[in-house]
Short mmCIF file of C-alpha atoms in Angstrom, two decimals:
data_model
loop_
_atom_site.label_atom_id
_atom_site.label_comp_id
_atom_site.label_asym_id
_atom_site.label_seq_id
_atom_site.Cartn_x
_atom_site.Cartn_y
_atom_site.Cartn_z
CA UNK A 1 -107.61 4.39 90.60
CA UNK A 2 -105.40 2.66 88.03
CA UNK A 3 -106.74 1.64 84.65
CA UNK A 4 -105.63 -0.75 82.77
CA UNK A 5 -106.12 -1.83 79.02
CA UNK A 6 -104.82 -5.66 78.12
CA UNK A 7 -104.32 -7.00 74.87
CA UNK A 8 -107.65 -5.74 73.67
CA UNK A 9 -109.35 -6.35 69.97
CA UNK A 10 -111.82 -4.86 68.27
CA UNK A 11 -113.22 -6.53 64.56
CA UNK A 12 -116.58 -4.81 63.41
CA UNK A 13 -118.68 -7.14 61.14
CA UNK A 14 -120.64 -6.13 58.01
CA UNK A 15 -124.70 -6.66 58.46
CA UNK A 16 -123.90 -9.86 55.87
CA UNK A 17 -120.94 -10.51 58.21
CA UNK A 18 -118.73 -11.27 54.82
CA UNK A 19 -116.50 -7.93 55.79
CA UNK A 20 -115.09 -7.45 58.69
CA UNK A 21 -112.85 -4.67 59.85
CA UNK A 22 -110.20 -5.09 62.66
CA UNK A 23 -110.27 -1.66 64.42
CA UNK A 24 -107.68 -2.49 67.35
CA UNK A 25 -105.74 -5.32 67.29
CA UNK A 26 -103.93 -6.25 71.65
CA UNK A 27 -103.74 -3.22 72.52
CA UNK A 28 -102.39 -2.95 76.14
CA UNK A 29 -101.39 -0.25 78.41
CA UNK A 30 -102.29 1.37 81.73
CA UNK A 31 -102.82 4.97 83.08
CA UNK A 32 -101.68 5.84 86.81
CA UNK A 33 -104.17 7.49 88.98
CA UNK A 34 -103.68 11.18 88.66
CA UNK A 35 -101.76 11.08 85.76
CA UNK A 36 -102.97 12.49 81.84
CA UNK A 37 -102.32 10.00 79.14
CA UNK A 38 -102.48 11.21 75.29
CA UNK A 39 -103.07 9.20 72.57
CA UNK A 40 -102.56 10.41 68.92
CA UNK A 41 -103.15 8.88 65.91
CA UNK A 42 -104.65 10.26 62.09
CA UNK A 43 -108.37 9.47 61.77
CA UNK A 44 -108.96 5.83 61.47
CA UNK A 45 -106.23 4.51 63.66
CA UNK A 46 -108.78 3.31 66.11
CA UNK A 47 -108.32 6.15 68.54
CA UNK A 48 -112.43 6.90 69.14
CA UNK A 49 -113.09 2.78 69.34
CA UNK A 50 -110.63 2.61 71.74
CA UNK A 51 -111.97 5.57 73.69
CA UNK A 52 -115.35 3.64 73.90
CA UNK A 53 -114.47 0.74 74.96
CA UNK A 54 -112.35 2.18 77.95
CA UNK A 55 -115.62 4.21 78.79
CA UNK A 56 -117.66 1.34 78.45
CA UNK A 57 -119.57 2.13 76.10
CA UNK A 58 -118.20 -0.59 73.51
CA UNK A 59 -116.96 -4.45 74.43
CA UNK A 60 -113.64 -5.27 73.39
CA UNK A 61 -113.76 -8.72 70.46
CA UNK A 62 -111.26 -10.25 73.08
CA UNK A 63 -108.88 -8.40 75.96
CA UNK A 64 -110.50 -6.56 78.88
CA UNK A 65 -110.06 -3.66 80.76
CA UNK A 66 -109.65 -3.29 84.66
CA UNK A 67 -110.07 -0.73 86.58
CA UNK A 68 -108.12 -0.93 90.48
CA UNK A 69 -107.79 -4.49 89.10
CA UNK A 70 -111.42 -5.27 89.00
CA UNK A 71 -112.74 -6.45 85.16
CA UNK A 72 -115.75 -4.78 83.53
CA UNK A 73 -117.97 -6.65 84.97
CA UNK A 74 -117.13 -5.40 88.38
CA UNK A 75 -117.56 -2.37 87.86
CA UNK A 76 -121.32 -2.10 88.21
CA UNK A 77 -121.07 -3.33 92.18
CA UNK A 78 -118.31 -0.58 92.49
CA UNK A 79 -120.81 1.90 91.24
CA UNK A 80 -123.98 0.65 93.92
CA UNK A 81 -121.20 0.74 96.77
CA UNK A 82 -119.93 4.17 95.86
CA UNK A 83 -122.62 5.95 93.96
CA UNK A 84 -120.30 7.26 91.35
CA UNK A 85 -118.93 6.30 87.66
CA UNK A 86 -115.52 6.04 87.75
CA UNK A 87 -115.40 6.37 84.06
CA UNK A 88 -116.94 9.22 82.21
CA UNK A 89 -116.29 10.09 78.46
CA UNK A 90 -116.27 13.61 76.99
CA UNK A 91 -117.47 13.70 73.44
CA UNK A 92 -115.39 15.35 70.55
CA UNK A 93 -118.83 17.44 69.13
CA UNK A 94 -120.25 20.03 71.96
CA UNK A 95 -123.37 20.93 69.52
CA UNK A 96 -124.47 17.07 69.44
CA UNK A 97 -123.77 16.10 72.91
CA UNK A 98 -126.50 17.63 74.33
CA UNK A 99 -130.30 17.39 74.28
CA UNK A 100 -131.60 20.20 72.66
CA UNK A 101 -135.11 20.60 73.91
CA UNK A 102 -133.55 20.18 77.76
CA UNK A 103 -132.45 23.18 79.60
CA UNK A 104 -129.01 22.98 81.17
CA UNK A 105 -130.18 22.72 83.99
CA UNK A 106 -131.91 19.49 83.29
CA UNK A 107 -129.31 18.13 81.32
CA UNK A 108 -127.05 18.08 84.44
CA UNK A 109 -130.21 17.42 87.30
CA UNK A 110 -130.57 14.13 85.25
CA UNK A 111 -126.80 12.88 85.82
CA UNK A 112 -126.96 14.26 89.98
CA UNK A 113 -130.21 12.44 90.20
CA UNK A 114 -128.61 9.48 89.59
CA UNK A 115 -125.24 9.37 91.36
CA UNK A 116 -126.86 12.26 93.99
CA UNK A 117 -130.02 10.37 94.73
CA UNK A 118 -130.09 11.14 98.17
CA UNK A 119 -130.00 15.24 97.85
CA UNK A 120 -133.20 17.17 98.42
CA UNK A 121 -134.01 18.98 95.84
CA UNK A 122 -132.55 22.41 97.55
CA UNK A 123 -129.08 20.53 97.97
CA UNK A 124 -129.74 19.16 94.23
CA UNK A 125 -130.03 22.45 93.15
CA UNK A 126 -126.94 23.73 94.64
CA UNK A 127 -125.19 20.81 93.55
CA UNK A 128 -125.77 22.26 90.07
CA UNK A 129 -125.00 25.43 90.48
CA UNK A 130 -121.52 24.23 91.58
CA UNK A 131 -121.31 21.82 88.66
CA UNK A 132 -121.54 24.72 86.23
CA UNK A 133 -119.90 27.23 88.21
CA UNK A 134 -116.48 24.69 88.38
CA UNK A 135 -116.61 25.23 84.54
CA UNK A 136 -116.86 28.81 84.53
CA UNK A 137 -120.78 28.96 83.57
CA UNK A 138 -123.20 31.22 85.71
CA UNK A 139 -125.86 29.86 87.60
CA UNK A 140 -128.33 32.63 85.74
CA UNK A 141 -127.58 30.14 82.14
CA UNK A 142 -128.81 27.49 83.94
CA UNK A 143 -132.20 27.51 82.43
CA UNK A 144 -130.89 28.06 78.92
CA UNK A 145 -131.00 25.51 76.30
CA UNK A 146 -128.09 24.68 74.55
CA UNK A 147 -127.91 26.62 71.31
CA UNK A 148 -128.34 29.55 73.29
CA UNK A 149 -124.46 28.79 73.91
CA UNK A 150 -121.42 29.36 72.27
CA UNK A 151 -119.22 25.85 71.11
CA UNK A 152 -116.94 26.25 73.84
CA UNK A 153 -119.56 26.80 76.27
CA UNK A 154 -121.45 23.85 75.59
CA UNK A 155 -118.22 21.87 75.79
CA UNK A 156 -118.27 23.55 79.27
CA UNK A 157 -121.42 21.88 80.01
CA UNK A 158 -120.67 18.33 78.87
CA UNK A 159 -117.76 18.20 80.92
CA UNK A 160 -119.75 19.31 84.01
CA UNK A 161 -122.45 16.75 83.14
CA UNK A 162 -119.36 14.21 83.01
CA UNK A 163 -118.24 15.49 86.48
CA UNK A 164 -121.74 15.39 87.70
CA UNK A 165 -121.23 11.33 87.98
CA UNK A 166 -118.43 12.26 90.23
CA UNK A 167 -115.95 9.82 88.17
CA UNK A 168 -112.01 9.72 89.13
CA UNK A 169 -111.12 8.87 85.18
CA UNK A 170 -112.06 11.22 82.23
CA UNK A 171 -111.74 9.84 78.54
CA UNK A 172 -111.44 13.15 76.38
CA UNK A 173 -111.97 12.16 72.78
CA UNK A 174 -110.89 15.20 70.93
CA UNK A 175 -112.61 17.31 73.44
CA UNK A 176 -111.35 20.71 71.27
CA UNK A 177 -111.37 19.90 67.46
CA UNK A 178 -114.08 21.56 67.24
CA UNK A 179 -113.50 24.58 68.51
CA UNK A 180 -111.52 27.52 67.37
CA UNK A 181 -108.10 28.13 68.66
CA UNK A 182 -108.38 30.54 70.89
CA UNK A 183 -111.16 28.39 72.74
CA UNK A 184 -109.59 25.17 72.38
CA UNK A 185 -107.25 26.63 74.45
CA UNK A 186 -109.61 27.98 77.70
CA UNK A 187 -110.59 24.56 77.47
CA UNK A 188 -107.49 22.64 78.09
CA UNK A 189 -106.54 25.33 80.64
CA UNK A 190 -109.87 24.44 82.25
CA UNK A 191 -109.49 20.67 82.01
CA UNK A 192 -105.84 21.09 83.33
CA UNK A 193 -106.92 23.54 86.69
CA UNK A 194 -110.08 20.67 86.99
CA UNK A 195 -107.06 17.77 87.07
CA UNK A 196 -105.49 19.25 89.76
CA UNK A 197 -108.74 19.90 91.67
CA UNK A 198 -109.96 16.57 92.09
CA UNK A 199 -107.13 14.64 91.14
CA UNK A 200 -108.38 12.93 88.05
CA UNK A 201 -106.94 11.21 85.74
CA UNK A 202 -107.11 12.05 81.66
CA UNK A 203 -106.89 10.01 78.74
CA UNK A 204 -106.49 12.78 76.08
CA UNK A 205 -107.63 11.71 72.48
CA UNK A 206 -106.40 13.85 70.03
CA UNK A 207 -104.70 13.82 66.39
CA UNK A 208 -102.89 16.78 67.15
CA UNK A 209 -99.74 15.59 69.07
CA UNK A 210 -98.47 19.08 70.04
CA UNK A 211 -101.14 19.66 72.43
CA UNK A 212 -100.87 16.02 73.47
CA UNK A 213 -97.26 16.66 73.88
CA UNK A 214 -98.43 19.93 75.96
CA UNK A 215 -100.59 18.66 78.20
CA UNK A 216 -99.70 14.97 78.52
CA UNK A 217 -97.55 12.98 81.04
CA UNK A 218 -97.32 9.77 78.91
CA UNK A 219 -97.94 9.93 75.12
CA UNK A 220 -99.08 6.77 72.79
CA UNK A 221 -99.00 6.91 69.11
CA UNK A 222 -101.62 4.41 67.41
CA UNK A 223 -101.24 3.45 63.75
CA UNK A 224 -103.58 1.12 62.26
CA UNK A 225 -105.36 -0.25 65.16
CA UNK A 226 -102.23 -0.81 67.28
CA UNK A 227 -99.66 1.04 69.56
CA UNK A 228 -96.77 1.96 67.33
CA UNK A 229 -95.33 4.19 70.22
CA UNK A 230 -95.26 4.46 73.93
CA UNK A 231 -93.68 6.14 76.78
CA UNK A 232 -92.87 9.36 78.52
CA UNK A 233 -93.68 12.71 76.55
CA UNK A 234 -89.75 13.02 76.66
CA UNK A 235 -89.09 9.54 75.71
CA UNK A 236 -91.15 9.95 72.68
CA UNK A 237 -90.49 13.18 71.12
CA UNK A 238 -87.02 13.72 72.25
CA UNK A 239 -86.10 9.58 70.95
CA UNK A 240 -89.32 8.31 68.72
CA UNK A 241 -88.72 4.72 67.16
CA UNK A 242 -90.78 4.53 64.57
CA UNK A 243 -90.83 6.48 61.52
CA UNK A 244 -94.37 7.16 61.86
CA UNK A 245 -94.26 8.93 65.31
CA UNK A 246 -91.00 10.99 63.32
CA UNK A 247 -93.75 11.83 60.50
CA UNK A 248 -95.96 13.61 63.34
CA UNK A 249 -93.17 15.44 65.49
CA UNK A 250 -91.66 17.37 62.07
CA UNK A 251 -95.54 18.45 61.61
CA UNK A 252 -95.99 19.79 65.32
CA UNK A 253 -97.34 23.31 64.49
CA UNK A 254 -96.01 26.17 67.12
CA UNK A 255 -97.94 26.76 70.07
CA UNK A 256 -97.01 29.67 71.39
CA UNK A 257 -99.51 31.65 70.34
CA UNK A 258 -102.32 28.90 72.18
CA UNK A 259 -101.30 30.26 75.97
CA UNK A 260 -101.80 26.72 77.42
CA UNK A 261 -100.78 26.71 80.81
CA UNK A 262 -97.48 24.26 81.62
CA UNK A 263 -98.42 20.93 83.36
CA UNK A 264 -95.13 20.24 85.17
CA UNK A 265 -94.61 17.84 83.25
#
């Protein structure tokens, strides 16, 4: 499933609609099906609007987005043919993502009960237990809420929630700046072993470009609500063109001591 983003705009108007702000201004690029795509950029550069509107969660001011070549509003007779969302975005904050007077359990039944809808509820309940097991949470947590869980196990959770729509395209907006170290990196280990699983493909949203560099195969640098930079991981940090994308390679802390598995890249 190929995605693609073309010349897309976003301008947010003030409630007196005297102010307006231009968050992207034709942005364009496309992802390749089973491919990881990072995008860096400092807070503000229009990184998280972006995010939403390739989710769908957010219309683009003017530009579209296609997905296997079909626009937007295609998309929703894909989904009735094939009983799956073939976009699903994982939040940046674990501890707001979830309901917190739903178990776990629920959280997730909700999501197979819709893209599922034909399971009894024995093979619904199964289907759950895989969900969370996939993300390295026992079936025995199931009935916990979630701030019986640590940060980096709820982040567990939302991305089996995400999988539980059985999507082919995951947008991960900053999907470990909220952890510690030490968890961030379990978590990118686990996203990169659940890429190779089902073959998905990534957009990566972060503002730290050495694990973008780390995990992605393409890299784009935003600045300002456009695309500054954009190419290979290789053709951008080993030949960046703009001074900006310079700025954030001399800043690239060491990440040795993260233990992120190699991609292959």
């Amino acid at each position: 499933m190929k995605l693609e983003v073309r010349n897309v705009t976003k301008v947010y108007e003030s409630n007196s609609k005297e102010r307006t702000v231009q968050a992207l201004n034709g942005v364009s690029f496309s992802v390749e099906e089973g491919s990881i795509l990072g995008i860096v950029g400092e807070s503000g550069c229009g990184k998280s609007t972006l995010s939403r509107i390739v989710a769908g969660l957010e219309e683009p001011t003017s530009g579209e987005v296609l997905i296997s070549g079909l626009p937007r509003k295609g998309i929703a007779k894909f989904i009735r043919k094939s009983s799956k969302r073939p976009i699903q975005l994982v939040f940046q904050d674990p501890y707001s993502s979830l309901n917190p007077r739903q178990t776990v359990y629920h959280a997730i039944e909700e999501v197979v009960k819709i893209y599922d809808h034909e399971l009894d509820a024995a093979d619904t309940q199964t289907r759950i237990f895989e969900l969370l097991s996939s993300v390295g949470i026992g079936k025995d947590l199931s009935h916990r809420y979630p701030h019986q869980f640590s940060g980096g196990q709820r982040q567990r959770i939302c991305i089996a929630r995400s999988l539980a729509a059985k999507p082919e395209i995951l947008v991960l907006d900053e999907p470990v700046s909220a952890l510690d170290v030490s968890v961030s990196a379990d978590i990118i280990n686990l996203l990169l072993d659940l890429q190779r699983e089902f073959n998905l493909t990534y957009i990566f949203v972060s503002h730290d470009l050495g694990i973008v560099k780390h995990v992605s195969d393409s890299i784009i640098v935003m600045l300002a609500g456009e695309i500054v930079e954009f190419g290979s991981w290789t053709q951008v940090m080993d030949s960046p063109k703009h001074e900006y994308t310079k700025r954030l390679i001399a800043a690239i802390p060491s990440l040795e001591n993260l233990k992120i598995k190699e991609t292959g890249a």
